[in-house]
Coordinates of C-alpha atoms in Angstrom, one line a residue:
X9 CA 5.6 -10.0 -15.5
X10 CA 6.4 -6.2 -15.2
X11 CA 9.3 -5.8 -12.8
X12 CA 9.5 -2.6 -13.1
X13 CA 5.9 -2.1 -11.3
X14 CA 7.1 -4.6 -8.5
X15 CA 10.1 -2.4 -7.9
X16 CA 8.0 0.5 -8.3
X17 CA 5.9 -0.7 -5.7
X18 CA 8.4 -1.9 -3.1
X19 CA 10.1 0.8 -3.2
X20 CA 6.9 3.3 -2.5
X21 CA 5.0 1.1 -0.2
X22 CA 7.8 -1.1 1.8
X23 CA 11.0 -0.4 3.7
X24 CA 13.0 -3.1 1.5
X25 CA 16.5 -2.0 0.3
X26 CA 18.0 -2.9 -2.9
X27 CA 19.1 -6.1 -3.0
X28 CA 16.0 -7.6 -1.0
X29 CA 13.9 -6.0 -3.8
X30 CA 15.9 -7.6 -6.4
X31 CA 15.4 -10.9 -4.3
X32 CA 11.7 -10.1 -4.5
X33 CA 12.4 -9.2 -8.4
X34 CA 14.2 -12.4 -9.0
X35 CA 10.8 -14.8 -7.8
X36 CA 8.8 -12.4 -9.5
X37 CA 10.0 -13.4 -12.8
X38 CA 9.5 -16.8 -12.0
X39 CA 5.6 -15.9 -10.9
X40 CA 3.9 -16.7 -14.3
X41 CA 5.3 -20.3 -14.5
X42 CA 4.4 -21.2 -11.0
X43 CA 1.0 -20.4 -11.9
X44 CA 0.9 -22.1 -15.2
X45 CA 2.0 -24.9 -12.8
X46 CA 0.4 -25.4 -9.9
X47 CA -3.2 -24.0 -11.8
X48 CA -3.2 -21.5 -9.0
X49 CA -3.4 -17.5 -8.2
X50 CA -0.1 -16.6 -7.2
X51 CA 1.0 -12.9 -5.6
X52 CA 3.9 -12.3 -3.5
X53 CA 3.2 -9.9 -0.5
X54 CA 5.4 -7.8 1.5
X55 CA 5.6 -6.1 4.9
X56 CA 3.8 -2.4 4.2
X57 CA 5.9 0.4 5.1
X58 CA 3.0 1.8 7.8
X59 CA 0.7 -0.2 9.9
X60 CA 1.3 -4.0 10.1
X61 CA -0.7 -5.0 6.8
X62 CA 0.9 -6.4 3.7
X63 CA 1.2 -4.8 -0.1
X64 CA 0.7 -7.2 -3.0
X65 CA 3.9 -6.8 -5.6
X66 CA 3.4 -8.9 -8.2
X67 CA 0.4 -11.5 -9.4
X68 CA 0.1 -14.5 -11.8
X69 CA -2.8 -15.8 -13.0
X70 CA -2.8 -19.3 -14.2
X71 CA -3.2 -19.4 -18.1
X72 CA -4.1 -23.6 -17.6
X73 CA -7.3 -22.8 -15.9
X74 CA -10.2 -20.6 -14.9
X75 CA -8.4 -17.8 -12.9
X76 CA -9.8 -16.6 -9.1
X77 CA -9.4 -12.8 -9.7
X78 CA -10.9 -10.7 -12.8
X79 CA -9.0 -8.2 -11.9
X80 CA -5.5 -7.1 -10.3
X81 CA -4.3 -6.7 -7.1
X82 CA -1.2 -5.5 -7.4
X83 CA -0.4 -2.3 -5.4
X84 CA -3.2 -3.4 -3.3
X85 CA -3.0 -3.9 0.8
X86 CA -3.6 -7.0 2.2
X87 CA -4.8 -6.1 5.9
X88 CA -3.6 -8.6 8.6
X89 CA -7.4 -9.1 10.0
X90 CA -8.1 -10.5 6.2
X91 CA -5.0 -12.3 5.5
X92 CA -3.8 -13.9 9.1
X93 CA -1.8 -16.3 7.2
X94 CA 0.1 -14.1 5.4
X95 CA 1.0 -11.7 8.7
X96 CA 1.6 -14.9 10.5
X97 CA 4.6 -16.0 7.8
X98 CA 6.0 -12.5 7.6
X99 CA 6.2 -12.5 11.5
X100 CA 7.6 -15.8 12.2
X101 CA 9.1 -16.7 8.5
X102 CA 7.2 -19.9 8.7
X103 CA 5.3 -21.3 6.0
X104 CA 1.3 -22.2 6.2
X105 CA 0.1 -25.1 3.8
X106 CA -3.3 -25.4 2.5
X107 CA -5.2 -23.0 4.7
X108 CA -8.7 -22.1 4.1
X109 CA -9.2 -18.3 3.2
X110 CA -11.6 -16.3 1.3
X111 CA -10.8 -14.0 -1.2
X112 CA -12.0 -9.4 -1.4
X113 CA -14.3 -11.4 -4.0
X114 CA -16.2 -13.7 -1.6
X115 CA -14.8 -17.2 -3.1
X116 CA -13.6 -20.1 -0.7
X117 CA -9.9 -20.6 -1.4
X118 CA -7.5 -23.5 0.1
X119 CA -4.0 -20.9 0.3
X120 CA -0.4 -21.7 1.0
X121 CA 1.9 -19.4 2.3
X122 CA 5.6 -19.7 2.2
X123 CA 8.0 -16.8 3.1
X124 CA 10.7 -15.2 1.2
X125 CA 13.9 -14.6 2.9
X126 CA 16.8 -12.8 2.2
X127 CA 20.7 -13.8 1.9
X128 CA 20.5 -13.2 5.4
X129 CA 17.6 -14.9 6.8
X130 CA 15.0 -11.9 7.3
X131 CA 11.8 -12.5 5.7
X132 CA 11.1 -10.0 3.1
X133 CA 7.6 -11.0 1.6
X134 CA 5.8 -14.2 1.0
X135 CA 5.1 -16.4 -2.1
X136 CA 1.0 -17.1 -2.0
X137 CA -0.7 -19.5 -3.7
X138 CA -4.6 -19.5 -3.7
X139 CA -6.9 -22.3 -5.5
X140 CA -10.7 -22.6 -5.7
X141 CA -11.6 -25.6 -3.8
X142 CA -13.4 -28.0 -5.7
X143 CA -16.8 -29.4 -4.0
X144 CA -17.3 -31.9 -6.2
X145 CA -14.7 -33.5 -5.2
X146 CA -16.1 -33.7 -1.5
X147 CA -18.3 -37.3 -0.9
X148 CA -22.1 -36.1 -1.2
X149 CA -22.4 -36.2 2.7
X150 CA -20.0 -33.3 3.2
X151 CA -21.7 -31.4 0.7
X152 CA -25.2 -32.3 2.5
X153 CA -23.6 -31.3 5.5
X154 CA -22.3 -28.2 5.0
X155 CA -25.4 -27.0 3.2
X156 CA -27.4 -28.4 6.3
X157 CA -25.0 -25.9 8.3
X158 CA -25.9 -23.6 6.0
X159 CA -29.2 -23.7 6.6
X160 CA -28.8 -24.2 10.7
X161 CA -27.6 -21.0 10.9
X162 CA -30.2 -19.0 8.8
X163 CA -32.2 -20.3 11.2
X164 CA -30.8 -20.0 14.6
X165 CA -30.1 -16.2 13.6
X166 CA -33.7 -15.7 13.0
X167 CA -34.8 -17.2 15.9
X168 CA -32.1 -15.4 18.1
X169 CA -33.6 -12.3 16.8
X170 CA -37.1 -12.9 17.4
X171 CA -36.4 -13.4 21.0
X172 CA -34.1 -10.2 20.8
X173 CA -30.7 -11.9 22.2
X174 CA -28.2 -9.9 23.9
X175 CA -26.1 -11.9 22.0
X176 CA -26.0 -9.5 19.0
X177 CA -24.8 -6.5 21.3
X178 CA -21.7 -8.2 22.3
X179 CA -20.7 -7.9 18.5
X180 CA -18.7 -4.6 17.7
X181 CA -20.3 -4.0 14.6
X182 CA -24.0 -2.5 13.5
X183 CA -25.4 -6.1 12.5
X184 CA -28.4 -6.0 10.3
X185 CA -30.7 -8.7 9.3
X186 CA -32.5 -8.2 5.7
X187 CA -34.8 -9.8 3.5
X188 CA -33.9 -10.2 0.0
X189 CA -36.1 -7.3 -1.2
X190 CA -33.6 -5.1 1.9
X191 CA -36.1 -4.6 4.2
X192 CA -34.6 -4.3 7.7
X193 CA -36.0 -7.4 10.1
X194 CA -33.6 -7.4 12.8
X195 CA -30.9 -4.8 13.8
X196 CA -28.4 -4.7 17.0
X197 CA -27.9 -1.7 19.1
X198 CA -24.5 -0.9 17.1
X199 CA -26.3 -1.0 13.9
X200 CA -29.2 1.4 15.8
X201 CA -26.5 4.0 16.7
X202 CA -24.7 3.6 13.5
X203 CA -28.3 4.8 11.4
X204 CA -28.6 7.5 13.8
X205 CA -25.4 8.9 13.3
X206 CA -26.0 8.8 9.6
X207 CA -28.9 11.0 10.8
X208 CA -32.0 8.9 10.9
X209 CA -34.1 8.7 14.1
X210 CA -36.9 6.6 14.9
X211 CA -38.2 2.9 14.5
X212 CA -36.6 1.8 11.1
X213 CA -37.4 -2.1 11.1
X214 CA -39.3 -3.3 8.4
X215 CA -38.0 0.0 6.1
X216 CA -35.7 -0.4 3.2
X217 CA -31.8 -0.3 4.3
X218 CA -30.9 1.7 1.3
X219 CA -32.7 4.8 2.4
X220 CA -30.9 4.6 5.7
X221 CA -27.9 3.8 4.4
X222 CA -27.3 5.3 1.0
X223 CA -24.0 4.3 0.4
X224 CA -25.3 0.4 0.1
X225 CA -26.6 1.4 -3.2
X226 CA -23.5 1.1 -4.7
X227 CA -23.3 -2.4 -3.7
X228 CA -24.8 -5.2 -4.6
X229 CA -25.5 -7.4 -2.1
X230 CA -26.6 -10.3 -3.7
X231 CA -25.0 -11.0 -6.1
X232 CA -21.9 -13.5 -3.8
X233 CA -22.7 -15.2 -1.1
X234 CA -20.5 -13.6 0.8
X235 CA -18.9 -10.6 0.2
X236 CA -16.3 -8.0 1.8
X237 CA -15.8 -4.7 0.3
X238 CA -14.9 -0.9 2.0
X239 CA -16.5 1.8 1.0
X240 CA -16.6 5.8 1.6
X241 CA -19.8 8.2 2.7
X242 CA -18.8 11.5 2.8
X243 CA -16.1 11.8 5.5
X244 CA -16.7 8.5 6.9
X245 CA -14.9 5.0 6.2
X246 CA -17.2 1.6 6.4
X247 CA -16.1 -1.9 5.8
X248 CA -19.6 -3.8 4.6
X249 CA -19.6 -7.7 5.0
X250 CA -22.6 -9.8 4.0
X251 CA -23.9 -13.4 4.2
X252 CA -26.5 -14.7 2.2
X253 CA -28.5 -17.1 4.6
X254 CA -30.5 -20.1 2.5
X255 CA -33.4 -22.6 3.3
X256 CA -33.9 -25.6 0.6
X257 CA -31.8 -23.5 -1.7
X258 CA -34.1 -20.6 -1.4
X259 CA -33.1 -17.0 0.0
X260 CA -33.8 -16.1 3.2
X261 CA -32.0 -13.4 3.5
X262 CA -28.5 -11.3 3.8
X263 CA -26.9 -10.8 7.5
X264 CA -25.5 -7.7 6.9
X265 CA -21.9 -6.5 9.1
X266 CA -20.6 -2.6 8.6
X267 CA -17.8 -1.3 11.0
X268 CA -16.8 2.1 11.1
X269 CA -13.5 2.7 10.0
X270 CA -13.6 6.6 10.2
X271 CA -11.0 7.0 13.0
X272 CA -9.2 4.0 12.3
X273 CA -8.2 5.3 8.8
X274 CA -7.7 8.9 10.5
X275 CA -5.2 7.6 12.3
X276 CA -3.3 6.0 9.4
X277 CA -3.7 9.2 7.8
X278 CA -2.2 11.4 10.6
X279 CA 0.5 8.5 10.9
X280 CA 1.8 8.7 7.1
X281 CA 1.8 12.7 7.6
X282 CA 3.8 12.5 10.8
X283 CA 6.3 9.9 8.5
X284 CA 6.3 12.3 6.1
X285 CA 7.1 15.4 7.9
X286 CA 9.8 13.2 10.1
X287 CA 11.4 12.1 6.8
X288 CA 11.1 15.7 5.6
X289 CA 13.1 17.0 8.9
X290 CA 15.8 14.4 8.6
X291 CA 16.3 15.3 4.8
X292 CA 16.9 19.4 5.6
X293 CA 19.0 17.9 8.5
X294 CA 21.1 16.1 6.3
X295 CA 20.8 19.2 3.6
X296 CA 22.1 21.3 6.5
X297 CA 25.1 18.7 7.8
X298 CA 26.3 18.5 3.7
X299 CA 26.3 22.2 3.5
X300 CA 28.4 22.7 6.5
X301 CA 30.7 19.8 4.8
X302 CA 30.9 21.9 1.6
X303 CA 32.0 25.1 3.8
X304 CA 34.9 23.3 5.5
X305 CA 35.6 21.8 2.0
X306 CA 35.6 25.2 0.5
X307 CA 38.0 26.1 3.6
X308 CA 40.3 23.4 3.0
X309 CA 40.7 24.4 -1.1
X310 CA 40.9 27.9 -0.9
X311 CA 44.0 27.0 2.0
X312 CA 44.9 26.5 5.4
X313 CA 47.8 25.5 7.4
X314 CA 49.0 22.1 6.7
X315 CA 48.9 21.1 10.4
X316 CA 45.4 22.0 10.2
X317 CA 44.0 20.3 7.4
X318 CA 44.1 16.9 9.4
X319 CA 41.7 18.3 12.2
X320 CA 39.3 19.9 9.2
X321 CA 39.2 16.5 7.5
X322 CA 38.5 14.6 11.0
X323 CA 35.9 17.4 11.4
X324 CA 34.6 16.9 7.9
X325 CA 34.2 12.8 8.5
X326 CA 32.0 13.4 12.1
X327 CA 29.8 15.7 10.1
X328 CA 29.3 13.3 7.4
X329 CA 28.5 10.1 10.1
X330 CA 25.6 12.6 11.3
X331 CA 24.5 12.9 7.9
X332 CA 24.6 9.7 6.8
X333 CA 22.3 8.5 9.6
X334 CA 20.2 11.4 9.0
X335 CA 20.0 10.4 5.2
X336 CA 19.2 7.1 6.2
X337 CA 15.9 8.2 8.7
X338 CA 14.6 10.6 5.6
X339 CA 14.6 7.9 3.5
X340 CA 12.6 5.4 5.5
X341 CA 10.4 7.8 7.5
X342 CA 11.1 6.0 10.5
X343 CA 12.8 6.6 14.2
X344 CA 15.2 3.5 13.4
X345 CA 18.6 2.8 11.4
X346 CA 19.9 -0.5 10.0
X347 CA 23.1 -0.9 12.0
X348 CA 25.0 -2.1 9.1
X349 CA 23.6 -0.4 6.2
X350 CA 25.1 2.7 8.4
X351 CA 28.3 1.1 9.6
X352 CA 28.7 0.2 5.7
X353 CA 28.0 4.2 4.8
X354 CA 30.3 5.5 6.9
X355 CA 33.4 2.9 6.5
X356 CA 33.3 3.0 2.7
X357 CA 33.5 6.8 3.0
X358 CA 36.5 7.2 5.2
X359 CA 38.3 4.2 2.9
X360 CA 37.6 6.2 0.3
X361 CA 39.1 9.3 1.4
X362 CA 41.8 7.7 2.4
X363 CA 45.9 8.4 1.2
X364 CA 45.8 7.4 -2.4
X365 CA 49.2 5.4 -1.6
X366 CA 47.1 3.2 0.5
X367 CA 45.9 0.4 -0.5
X368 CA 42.7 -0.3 2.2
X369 CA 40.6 -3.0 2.0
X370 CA 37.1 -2.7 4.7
X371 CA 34.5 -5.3 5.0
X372 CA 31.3 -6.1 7.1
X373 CA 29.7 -8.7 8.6
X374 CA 27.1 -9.5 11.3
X375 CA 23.6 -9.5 12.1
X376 CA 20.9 -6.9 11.1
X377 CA 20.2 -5.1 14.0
X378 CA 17.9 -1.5 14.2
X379 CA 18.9 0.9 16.5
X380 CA 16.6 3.9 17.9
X381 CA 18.0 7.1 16.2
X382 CA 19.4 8.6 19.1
X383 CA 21.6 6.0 19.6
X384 CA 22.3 5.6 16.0
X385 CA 23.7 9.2 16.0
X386 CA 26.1 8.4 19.1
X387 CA 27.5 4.9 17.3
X388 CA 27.8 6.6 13.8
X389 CA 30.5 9.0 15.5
X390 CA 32.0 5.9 17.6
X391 CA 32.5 4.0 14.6
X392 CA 33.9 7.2 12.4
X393 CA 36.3 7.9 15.3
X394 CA 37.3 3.7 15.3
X395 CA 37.5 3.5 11.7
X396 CA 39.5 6.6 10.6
X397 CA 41.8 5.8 13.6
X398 CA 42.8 2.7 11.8
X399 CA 42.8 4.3 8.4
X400 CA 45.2 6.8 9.8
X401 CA 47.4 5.0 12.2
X402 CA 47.3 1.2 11.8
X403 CA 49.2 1.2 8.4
X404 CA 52.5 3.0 9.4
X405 CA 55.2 1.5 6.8
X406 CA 52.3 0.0 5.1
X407 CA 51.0 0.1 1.3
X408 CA 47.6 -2.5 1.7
X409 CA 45.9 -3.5 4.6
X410 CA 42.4 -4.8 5.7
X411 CA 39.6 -3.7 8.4
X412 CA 37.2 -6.1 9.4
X413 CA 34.0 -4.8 10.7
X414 CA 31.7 -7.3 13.0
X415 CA 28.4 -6.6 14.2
X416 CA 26.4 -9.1 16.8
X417 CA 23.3 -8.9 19.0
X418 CA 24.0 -11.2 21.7
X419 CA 20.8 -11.1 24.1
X420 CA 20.1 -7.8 24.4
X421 CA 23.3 -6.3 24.1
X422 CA 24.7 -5.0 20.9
X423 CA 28.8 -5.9 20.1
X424 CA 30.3 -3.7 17.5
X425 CA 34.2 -5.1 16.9
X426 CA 36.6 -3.2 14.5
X427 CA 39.7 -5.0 13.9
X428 CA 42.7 -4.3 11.6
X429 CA 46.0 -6.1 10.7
X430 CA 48.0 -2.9 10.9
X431 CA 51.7 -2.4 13.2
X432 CA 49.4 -2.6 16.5
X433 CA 48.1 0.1 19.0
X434 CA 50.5 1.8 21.6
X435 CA 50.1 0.9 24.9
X436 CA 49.1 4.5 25.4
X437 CA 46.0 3.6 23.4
X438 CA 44.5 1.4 25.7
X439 CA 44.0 4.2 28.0
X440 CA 42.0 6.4 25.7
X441 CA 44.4 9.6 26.0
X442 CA 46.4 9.1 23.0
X443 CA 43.8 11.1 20.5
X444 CA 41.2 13.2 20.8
X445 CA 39.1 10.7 18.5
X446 CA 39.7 7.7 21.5
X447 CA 38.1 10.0 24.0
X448 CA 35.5 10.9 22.0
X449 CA 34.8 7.2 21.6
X450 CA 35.0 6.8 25.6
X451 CA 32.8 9.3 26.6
X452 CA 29.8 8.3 23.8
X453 CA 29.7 5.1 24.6
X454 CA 29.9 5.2 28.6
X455 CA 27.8 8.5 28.7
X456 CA 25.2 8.3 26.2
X457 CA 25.4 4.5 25.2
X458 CA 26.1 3.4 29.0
X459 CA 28.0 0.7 27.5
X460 CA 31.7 -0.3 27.4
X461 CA 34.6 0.3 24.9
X462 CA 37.8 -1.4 24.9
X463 CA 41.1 -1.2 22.5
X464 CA 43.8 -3.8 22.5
X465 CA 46.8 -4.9 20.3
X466 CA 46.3 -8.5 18.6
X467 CA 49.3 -11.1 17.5
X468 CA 48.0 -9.1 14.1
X469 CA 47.0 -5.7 14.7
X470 CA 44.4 -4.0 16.7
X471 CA 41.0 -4.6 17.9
X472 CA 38.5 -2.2 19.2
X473 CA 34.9 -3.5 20.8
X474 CA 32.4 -1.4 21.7
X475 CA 29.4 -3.2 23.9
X476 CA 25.9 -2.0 25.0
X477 CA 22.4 -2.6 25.7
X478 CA 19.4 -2.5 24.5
X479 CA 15.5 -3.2 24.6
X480 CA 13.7 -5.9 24.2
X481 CA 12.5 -5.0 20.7
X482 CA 15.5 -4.1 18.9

């Protein structure tokens, strides 16, 4: 099993962060046995970074039986419409057990689906497992019965189109019925417009589909009997789904699907260059916000007072929080920030660059919560202004101490709690007009976070909670 690809991949195509792709690393070197195992296909799938499809990681083919796939998926995207198992598990983290499926290659499949979570819960792929189903296993009157069906339906369809049914309107796709030499016998008025568009007009039943369609030569129709594949004609996008329809095992003919996926894929397009130049802005913001920090730490080397090199280094820290969250939107191309993965930035960074003679311990717990960026910008200065007031202030007389850092979504209101087990706030403190940095905090949070913030002393230190709302879909 390459794990280098599956990082590769994750890393490129999905939002995961580092230890969720080692997760995804660590059940991907375990792939190849499952397979061996269970004589089954096995991929694991994660959440793509655009749209709401899936991205195949890693694959297994079983080495104790005929495999499914002659050739790889891997990098591949599983669209939800094709794989509703697989979007259902990575939307509810629930598992589905022997579902029937078909595969890009038009085989009958019975697939499981079980999700992959992380140390904290949040589904981060899915482990699938996908084998052939084996008819003769099925008593002889199933298998007479579904060939029966088989058959029913060949000849309902021809029937429905001899008595030209609105029935095949309602459908929005360009539905074609062809013979097995590809003559046209029956065609809906979506499959009408869809051959004029391509620039044909006139009565075109009972002429070959291939010369009003060209780009079906590249396909061969009957070779499964049924079959999905997407395909390019000039600037346009089709998907092309067939059915071979049979009578007393003899070939009636193909029923014949195409949907234009020209805009849809436009779209996508236009989406990943709108990611990409948002991710570009936030990186030259964050390029700018550094080289503003590199000035002031130019200033501070070269000299200046000693009473003001506390207020650079407070300035320094705010212009880093920016930064961080800015560094954080460039790197995932979207309008939202993990809470803690920017809580985490900013608190190591301030421990860090705290007085060498203290020893200050920081960690973080809580629930993973996504905030829009604007807001993200307002808490990464609230929780620089919380944080450096305890690395400064709550270890008077001190050589260790500890800052705990909790974050939790209760309905739809976001808690942020710093607590220390320092000497203890002033009373002063409490009122917000002790520091500059406390008033700051006050006026983000009621102003632009309309929330609440609150500092008291504790039997062991301090504790500050900031509280506000949020939608429904954060």
């Amino acid at each position: 099993m390459n794990l280098y690809q599956t990082k590769l991949i994750c890393r490129k195509h999905t939002n995961l962060r580092d230890p969720d792709i080692e997760k995804i690393c660590g059940v991907a070197a375990q792939l190849q046995l499952i397979a061996d195992l269970a004589q089954a296909n096995v991929f694991i799938d994660c959440p793509a970074r655009e749209g709401k499809h899936a991205v195949v990681v890693a694959q297994a083919n079983p080495r104790t039986t005929l495999t499914l796939y002659t050739k790889s998926v891997i990098g591949q995207l599983a669209y939800e419409s094709y794989e509703p198992a697989v979007a259902l598990t990575h939307r509810t983290g629930k598992p589905t057990i022997r579902n029937r499926a078909i595969t890009q290659e038009g085989k009958l499949v019975k697939q499981s689906v079980v999700p992959i979570k992380n140390d904290q819960g949040a589904t981060i792929g899915s482990l699938i497992m996908e084998q052939a189903i084996n008819w003769q296993l099925l008593p002889e009157y199933q298998w007479q019965a579904l060939s029966k069906t088989r058959e029913h339906l060949g000849q309902t369809l021809i029937q429905m189109t001899k008595q030209e049914s609105f029935v095949f309107d309602l459908i929005q796709e360009a539905l074609f019925l062809i013979d097995h030499q590809g003559m046209v016998v029956y065609a809906n008025s979506h499959a009408i417009n869809l051959v004029a568009e391509m620039g044909h007009s006139g009565e075109f039943v009972g002429t070959s589909i291939y010369e009003k369609l060209s780009f079906l030569t590249s396909i061969d129709l009957s070779g499964q009997k049924v079959f999905f594949q997407e395909v390019s004609s000039g600037k346009k996008t089709f998907t092309v789904k067939s059915i071979i329809l049979q009578r007393d095992n003899q070939r009636m003919g193909t029923l014949l699907l195409i949907r234009d996926l020209t805009e849809l894929r436009e779209k996508e397009r236009q989406l990943m260059v709108k990611s990409t130049v948002i991710k570009e802005i936030h990186h030259r913001v964050k390029n700018n916000l550094q080289m503003i920090a590199s000035l002031l730490r130019l200033q501070m080397r070269r000299g200046v007072p000693e009473e003001a090199k506390a207020l650079f280094q407070e300035s320094l820290n705010r212009i880093q929080s920016i930064a961080s969250v800015h560094e954080i939107l460039s790197n995932t191309g979207l309008d939202e920030v993990e809470l803690p993965d920017m809580v985490k930035k900013i608190g190591q960074l301030l421990v860090n660059n705290a007085r060498p003679e203290k020893n200050i311990e920081i960690s973080f717990t809580g629930d993973r919560i996504r905030l829009p960026s604007d807001k993200a910008v307002s808490l990464a200065l609230i929780v620089n202004e919380l944080i450096q007031n305890s690395v400064e202030h709550a270890f008077v007389g001190q050589v260790q101490g500890i800052i705990r850092v909790n974050m939790v979504k209760v309905d739809q209101e976001v808690q942020v709690h710093i607590k220390d087990n320092g000497v203890g706030c002033l009373p002063s403190s409490a009122n917000h007009e002790s520091s500059l940095g406390l008033q700051i905090v006050k006026m983000l949070t009621e102003h632009d976070l309309a929330g609440f913030f609150s500092i008291v002393p504790t039997e062991s230190g301090t504790e500050a909670v900031v509280r506000f709302s949020v939608g429904e879909g954060i």
